[in-house]
Amino acid sequence: MSGQQYDCIVIGAGPAGLTAAIYLTRFHLSIKVVDAGKSRARLIPCTHNHAGYPDGISGEALVRLMTEQAQKYGASIVPGRVTRLDRVEDGFRAEWGGGSVLGRTVLLATGVTNRRPPMDEALHDDALAKGLIRYCPICDGYEVTDKKVGVIGSGGHGVAEAVFLRGFTEDITLIAPDKAHDLGAEDRARLDRYGIRAVDGPCQAVAAHEECIVVDTAEGHYTFDTVYPALGSDTHVELAQQVGAALKEGVLVVDSHQRSSVPGLYAAGDVVLGLDQISHAMGEGGVAATTIRNDLARERPILREHLSGSIAAKAV
Ligand SMILES: Cc1cc2nc3c(=O)[nH]c(=O)nc-3n(C[C@H](O)[C@H](O)[C@H](O)COP(=O)(O)OP(=O)(O)OC[C@H]3O[C@@H](n4cnc5c(N)ncnc54)[C@H](O)[C@@H]3O)c2cc1C
């Protein structure tokens, strides 16, 4: 471990962590970014709802551009999954396989992971790249307008996703993932009212062609233009738990300035309850970075040394 104590350790380099890194370095603060390389944004073949890109942009390209921007201002970004976060005197220590680092503050921007439907992993990734599997109707429901859509899910969550997607197409089938549907009367009535079919599981996506995906169910094979898994997600809060930060329903609790219940620990992006969108993650990253700067300045004023002599001489 280097003896240096950074102003902030940013854990996670997706849209939230990278936006914060850009702000923090431009505030002339010292930061270390540690990233496990699994940003959900990098799975996006082409986003069309992110403002500023009328022809869309791939998530990979967006993350690359944000990384370049953060590095341009001096952000040091190292690969690694932080496995241990501890409170130490005057800050925190983060540890990962390749090293450890000290920071006065920590920003958790560790995101979530979507639960995947039962299917071969390579087939899943191929289908995702082709838009045959999608995870975010808010992001890309528009792209399935008037198409044939399957939703893999059950209970109230599955029904809600299917009804949301009904705003884009009238051809929706809700497939139970692992057994027969067990829907209450109210959920059944909602499906009937909106003309959504309910098909029993267990199900498994078995083939992805250029323009359609085939799902094997307890009621036979179904072919769809796109399938949305609605199986929930796992939020990466383990590090927050290690330092005793408060959670609510499995999600980190923060105030309106992105402060967690632990002084010096902040969080932004999908790891916090919110819209789970790039724009939201970026907004929270900016708010968190500015709060970190101002909280640090309250402890110790952040004052730029007056540029004198040598710089002026260079300009002459
Ligand atoms: C298929 C798909 C399509 C989507 N389409 C859109 C879209 O069109 N428009 C839109 O606005 N949103 C879209 N989203 C949602 C968007 O990707 C997320 O809301 C956004 O990426 C959240 O940013 P984040 O920085 O909070 O988390 P992430 O981008 O997930 O980044 C979190 C980072 O933290 C790292 N990390 C986690 N734990 C650790 C650890 N312990 N140590 C170090 N690093 C760690 C991860 O590896 C990852 O790199 C889509 C999501 C998916 C899955």
XYZ file of C-alpha atoms and ligand atoms in Angstrom:
369
model
C 0.000 0.000 0.000
C 1.358 3.422 -0.912
C 1.505 5.812 2.068
C -0.422 8.471 0.151
C -3.896 9.238 1.367
C -6.160 10.290 -1.503
C -8.938 12.817 -1.081
C -11.356 10.213 -2.456
C -11.365 6.557 -3.440
C -13.943 6.025 -6.173
C -15.073 2.400 -6.334
C -16.646 1.600 -9.706
C -16.028 3.210 -13.088
C -19.407 3.213 -14.776
C -21.291 6.430 -15.612
C -21.678 7.378 -11.915
C -18.064 6.775 -10.844
C -16.561 8.284 -13.989
C -18.698 11.428 -13.802
C -17.600 11.854 -10.204
C -13.969 11.251 -11.237
C -14.219 14.007 -13.867
C -15.676 16.471 -11.351
C -13.273 15.550 -8.527
C -10.117 15.854 -10.654
C -11.380 19.154 -12.037
C -11.762 20.329 -8.419
C -7.985 19.614 -8.134
C -8.605 16.770 -5.668
C -6.479 13.614 -5.586
C -8.417 10.440 -6.376
C -7.895 6.759 -7.042
C -10.538 4.896 -9.048
C -10.733 1.102 -8.686
C -12.973 -0.758 -11.108
C -13.925 -4.398 -11.617
C -14.739 -3.752 -15.292
C -18.361 -4.950 -15.335
C -20.268 -1.730 -15.932
C -23.852 -2.422 -17.016
C -23.414 0.459 -19.444
C -20.864 -1.596 -21.372
C -23.562 -4.154 -22.185
C -25.626 -1.616 -24.126
C -25.323 -2.333 -27.865
C -26.559 1.176 -28.711
C -28.432 3.550 -26.416
C -30.985 5.822 -28.053
C -32.426 7.557 -24.997
C -29.225 9.118 -23.712
C -29.455 12.812 -24.588
C -26.888 14.342 -26.911
C -26.480 11.404 -29.308
C -29.260 11.631 -31.908
C -27.948 8.524 -33.719
C -27.306 6.642 -30.471
C -24.008 5.539 -28.965
C -22.787 2.147 -27.770
C -22.306 1.820 -24.018
C -18.736 0.670 -24.619
C -17.924 3.870 -26.553
C -19.616 6.073 -23.952
C -17.652 4.501 -21.092
C -14.429 4.764 -23.117
C -14.993 8.490 -23.774
C -15.804 9.158 -20.110
C -12.686 7.220 -19.059
C -10.534 9.306 -21.427
C -12.089 12.490 -20.061
C -11.388 11.524 -16.439
C -7.816 10.481 -17.261
C -7.222 13.739 -19.137
C -7.637 15.566 -15.817
C -5.373 13.146 -13.953
C -7.675 10.396 -12.659
C -5.736 7.217 -11.910
C -7.962 4.239 -12.737
C -6.807 0.762 -11.735
C -8.503 -2.569 -12.498
C -9.598 -4.630 -9.506
C -12.570 -5.721 -7.427
C -12.414 -4.139 -3.982
C -13.132 -6.925 -1.505
C -12.536 -5.109 1.772
C -13.425 -1.620 2.945
C -12.474 -0.507 6.469
C -12.796 2.681 8.427
C -9.387 3.833 9.655
C -8.281 6.941 11.451
C -9.107 9.975 9.303
C -10.738 7.969 6.510
C -10.930 4.568 4.848
C -8.764 1.765 3.511
C -9.857 -0.181 0.414
C -8.259 -3.501 -0.516
C -8.366 -5.546 -3.689
C -6.337 -8.427 -5.143
C -3.658 -6.145 -6.567
C -3.298 -3.654 -3.749
C -4.827 -1.298 -1.265
C -5.257 2.416 -0.859
C -6.135 5.027 1.773
C -8.685 7.759 1.238
C -10.204 10.574 3.269
C -13.542 9.739 1.628
C -15.037 6.945 -0.478
C -17.581 7.104 -3.269
C -19.369 3.812 -3.905
C -20.521 3.621 -7.526
C -20.680 -0.150 -7.719
C -24.022 -0.536 -9.525
C -26.213 -3.618 -9.763
C -26.226 -6.889 -11.722
C -29.360 -8.053 -13.511
C -30.466 -11.622 -12.791
C -30.277 -13.571 -16.017
C -32.839 -16.045 -17.349
C -31.895 -19.719 -17.474
C -29.978 -20.127 -20.738
C -26.550 -20.808 -22.155
C -24.201 -17.880 -21.387
C -22.793 -17.493 -24.913
C -26.307 -17.614 -26.352
C -27.376 -14.950 -23.849
C -24.545 -12.585 -24.790
C -25.166 -13.064 -28.520
C -28.900 -12.374 -28.052
C -28.158 -9.287 -25.916
C -25.825 -7.854 -28.562
C -28.528 -8.343 -31.214
C -31.286 -6.732 -29.126
C -33.137 -10.070 -28.878
C -32.766 -9.861 -25.093
C -33.256 -6.503 -23.392
C -33.252 -5.548 -19.735
C -34.539 -2.011 -19.562
C -37.953 -1.108 -20.993
C -37.525 2.510 -19.884
C -34.351 2.647 -22.003
C -35.389 0.731 -25.074
C -39.126 -0.062 -24.986
C -39.377 2.319 -27.946
C -37.232 -0.068 -30.020
C -39.832 -2.866 -29.626
C -42.773 -0.731 -30.720
C -45.403 -3.026 -32.339
C -43.121 -6.073 -32.022
C -43.752 -9.486 -30.517
C -42.385 -9.399 -26.979
C -41.933 -12.048 -24.288
C -41.455 -11.077 -20.635
C -39.831 -13.712 -18.414
C -41.118 -13.047 -14.933
C -43.788 -13.820 -12.429
C -45.859 -12.295 -9.639
C -46.535 -8.596 -9.310
C -43.096 -7.596 -10.660
C -43.517 -9.608 -13.860
C -47.058 -8.311 -14.364
C -45.941 -4.691 -13.839
C -43.163 -5.063 -16.432
C -45.551 -6.667 -18.924
C -48.130 -3.884 -18.421
C -45.407 -1.227 -18.815
C -44.344 -2.800 -22.112
C -47.992 -2.868 -23.220
C -47.478 0.857 -23.832
C -45.191 -0.071 -26.734
C -46.870 -3.113 -28.276
C -50.086 -5.093 -27.972
C -48.327 -8.457 -28.483
C -47.038 -9.378 -25.020
C -46.605 -12.809 -23.431
C -45.674 -13.167 -19.752
C -43.751 -16.409 -19.186
C -43.165 -17.809 -15.701
C -39.435 -18.597 -15.291
C -39.350 -21.818 -13.299
C -42.856 -23.173 -12.709
C -46.511 -22.490 -13.411
C -47.756 -18.943 -12.788
C -49.172 -18.351 -9.335
C -50.958 -15.059 -9.920
C -53.538 -13.455 -7.683
C -56.977 -12.544 -9.018
C -56.053 -8.888 -9.381
C -52.916 -9.623 -11.428
C -54.865 -12.080 -13.630
C -57.517 -9.426 -14.197
C -54.866 -6.871 -15.226
C -53.374 -9.282 -17.752
C -56.825 -10.063 -19.176
C -57.782 -6.381 -19.323
C -54.708 -5.542 -21.411
C -54.728 -8.679 -23.577
C -51.453 -10.060 -22.172
C -51.039 -13.850 -22.476
C -49.717 -15.813 -19.470
C -47.625 -18.907 -20.268
C -46.385 -21.347 -17.640
C -42.743 -22.249 -17.039
C -40.237 -23.674 -16.583
C -38.809 -21.852 -19.576
C -35.482 -21.631 -21.321
C -34.336 -19.527 -24.265
C -32.938 -22.117 -26.657
C -32.000 -20.327 -29.895
C -31.189 -16.818 -31.111
C -31.478 -16.172 -34.829
C -30.773 -12.876 -36.602
C -34.210 -11.427 -35.898
C -35.940 -13.673 -33.386
C -35.403 -15.634 -30.204
C -36.972 -18.998 -29.377
C -38.144 -19.793 -25.849
C -39.036 -23.304 -24.744
C -41.834 -23.277 -22.138
C -44.046 -25.783 -20.340
C -46.621 -24.959 -23.027
C -44.337 -25.427 -26.047
C -41.981 -23.262 -28.149
C -42.606 -19.532 -28.569
C -40.791 -17.185 -30.934
C -40.344 -13.496 -30.096
C -38.714 -10.428 -31.614
C -37.402 -9.611 -28.132
C -37.477 -11.065 -24.641
C -37.267 -8.955 -21.463
C -36.154 -10.864 -18.355
C -37.961 -9.320 -15.354
C -36.165 -11.295 -12.669
C -34.859 -8.463 -10.526
C -31.264 -7.507 -9.810
C -28.603 -7.742 -7.125
C -27.255 -4.475 -5.719
C -23.536 -4.307 -4.904
C -23.759 -3.140 -1.290
C -21.264 -5.548 0.326
C -18.618 -2.848 0.905
C -21.200 -0.492 2.396
C -22.224 -3.276 4.785
C -18.596 -3.800 5.841
C -18.433 -0.232 7.160
C -21.925 -0.337 8.659
C -23.814 1.949 6.263
C -27.611 1.875 6.532
C -29.554 -0.030 3.869
C -33.261 -0.055 3.121
C -34.748 -2.985 1.208
C -31.244 -4.008 0.117
C -30.329 -0.608 -1.293
C -27.973 1.985 0.164
C -29.686 4.884 1.907
C -28.323 8.341 1.016
C -29.453 11.896 1.665
C -30.235 14.357 -1.104
C -26.481 15.110 -1.418
C -25.511 11.406 -1.817
C -24.131 11.076 1.735
C -24.585 7.629 3.303
C -25.204 7.175 7.031
C -21.412 6.739 7.519
C -19.514 10.061 7.560
C -17.140 10.228 4.575
C -18.923 7.478 2.616
C -20.975 8.593 -0.402
C -22.835 6.626 -3.074
C -24.155 7.307 -6.567
C -25.783 5.499 -9.476
C -27.640 2.208 -9.554
C -26.287 1.185 -6.121
C -28.660 3.835 -4.739
C -32.424 3.588 -5.132
C -33.325 5.519 -8.278
C -34.164 5.373 -11.958
C -31.286 3.032 -12.955
C -30.433 5.124 -15.988
C -27.180 6.567 -17.325
C -28.395 10.159 -16.968
C -29.470 9.551 -13.364
C -26.136 7.881 -12.507
C -24.244 10.795 -14.050
C -26.360 13.347 -12.179
C -25.804 11.604 -8.859
C -22.065 11.298 -9.629
C -21.885 15.065 -10.113
C -23.851 15.777 -6.929
C -21.717 13.318 -4.909
C -18.443 14.791 -6.174
C -19.503 18.336 -5.334
C -20.679 17.269 -1.873
C -17.378 15.460 -1.260
C -15.458 18.578 -2.276
C -17.499 20.840 -0.021
C -17.446 18.441 2.957
C -13.645 18.101 2.653
C -13.303 21.885 2.411
C -15.233 22.260 5.672
C -12.598 20.094 7.405
C -9.616 21.738 5.702
C -9.999 24.685 3.300
C -9.202 23.793 -0.321
C -7.088 26.699 -1.520
C -5.161 26.832 -4.768
C -1.648 28.202 -4.342
C -1.353 31.506 -6.158
C 0.417 30.949 -9.491
C 3.456 33.203 -9.505
C 6.876 33.784 -11.057
C 7.736 30.673 -12.997
C 4.327 30.227 -14.687
C 4.115 33.894 -15.594
C 7.678 33.743 -16.889
C 6.781 30.776 -19.138
C 3.934 32.746 -20.652
C 6.172 35.632 -21.620
C -28.631 -4.263 -21.422
C -28.760 -2.910 -20.755
C -29.178 -1.825 -21.513
C -29.303 -0.575 -20.920
N -29.676 0.483 -21.711
C -29.694 1.730 -21.185
C -30.024 2.846 -22.003
O -30.263 2.723 -23.206
N -30.098 4.056 -21.402
C -29.832 4.249 -20.069
O -29.895 5.383 -19.587
N -29.506 3.188 -19.279
C -29.423 1.951 -19.803
N -29.104 0.882 -18.996
C -28.845 1.127 -17.554
C -27.416 1.704 -17.355
O -26.475 0.851 -17.962
C -27.135 1.851 -15.878
O -28.162 2.605 -15.259
C -25.792 2.539 -15.643
O -24.744 1.801 -16.219
C -25.545 2.722 -14.136
O -24.296 3.284 -13.933
P -23.471 3.008 -12.582
O -22.197 3.759 -12.746
O -24.322 3.238 -11.415
O -23.202 1.418 -12.579
P -22.412 0.527 -13.631
O -22.391 1.142 -14.977
O -22.985 -0.834 -13.532
O -20.903 0.534 -13.097
C -20.571 -0.035 -11.849
C -19.087 -0.389 -11.895
O -18.653 -0.730 -10.570
C -17.827 -1.876 -10.664
N -17.805 -2.557 -9.363
C -18.821 -3.176 -8.710
N -18.386 -3.663 -7.539
C -17.078 -3.328 -7.434
C -16.076 -3.543 -6.468
N -16.337 -4.205 -5.319
N -14.818 -3.076 -6.703
C -14.542 -2.404 -7.842
N -15.462 -2.158 -8.809
C -16.715 -2.618 -8.605
C -18.485 -2.711 -11.757
O -17.596 -3.717 -12.243
C -18.798 -1.614 -12.782
O -17.707 -1.379 -13.634
C -29.003 -0.400 -19.548
C -28.585 -1.495 -18.781
C -28.465 -2.742 -19.375
C -28.003 -3.913 -18.553
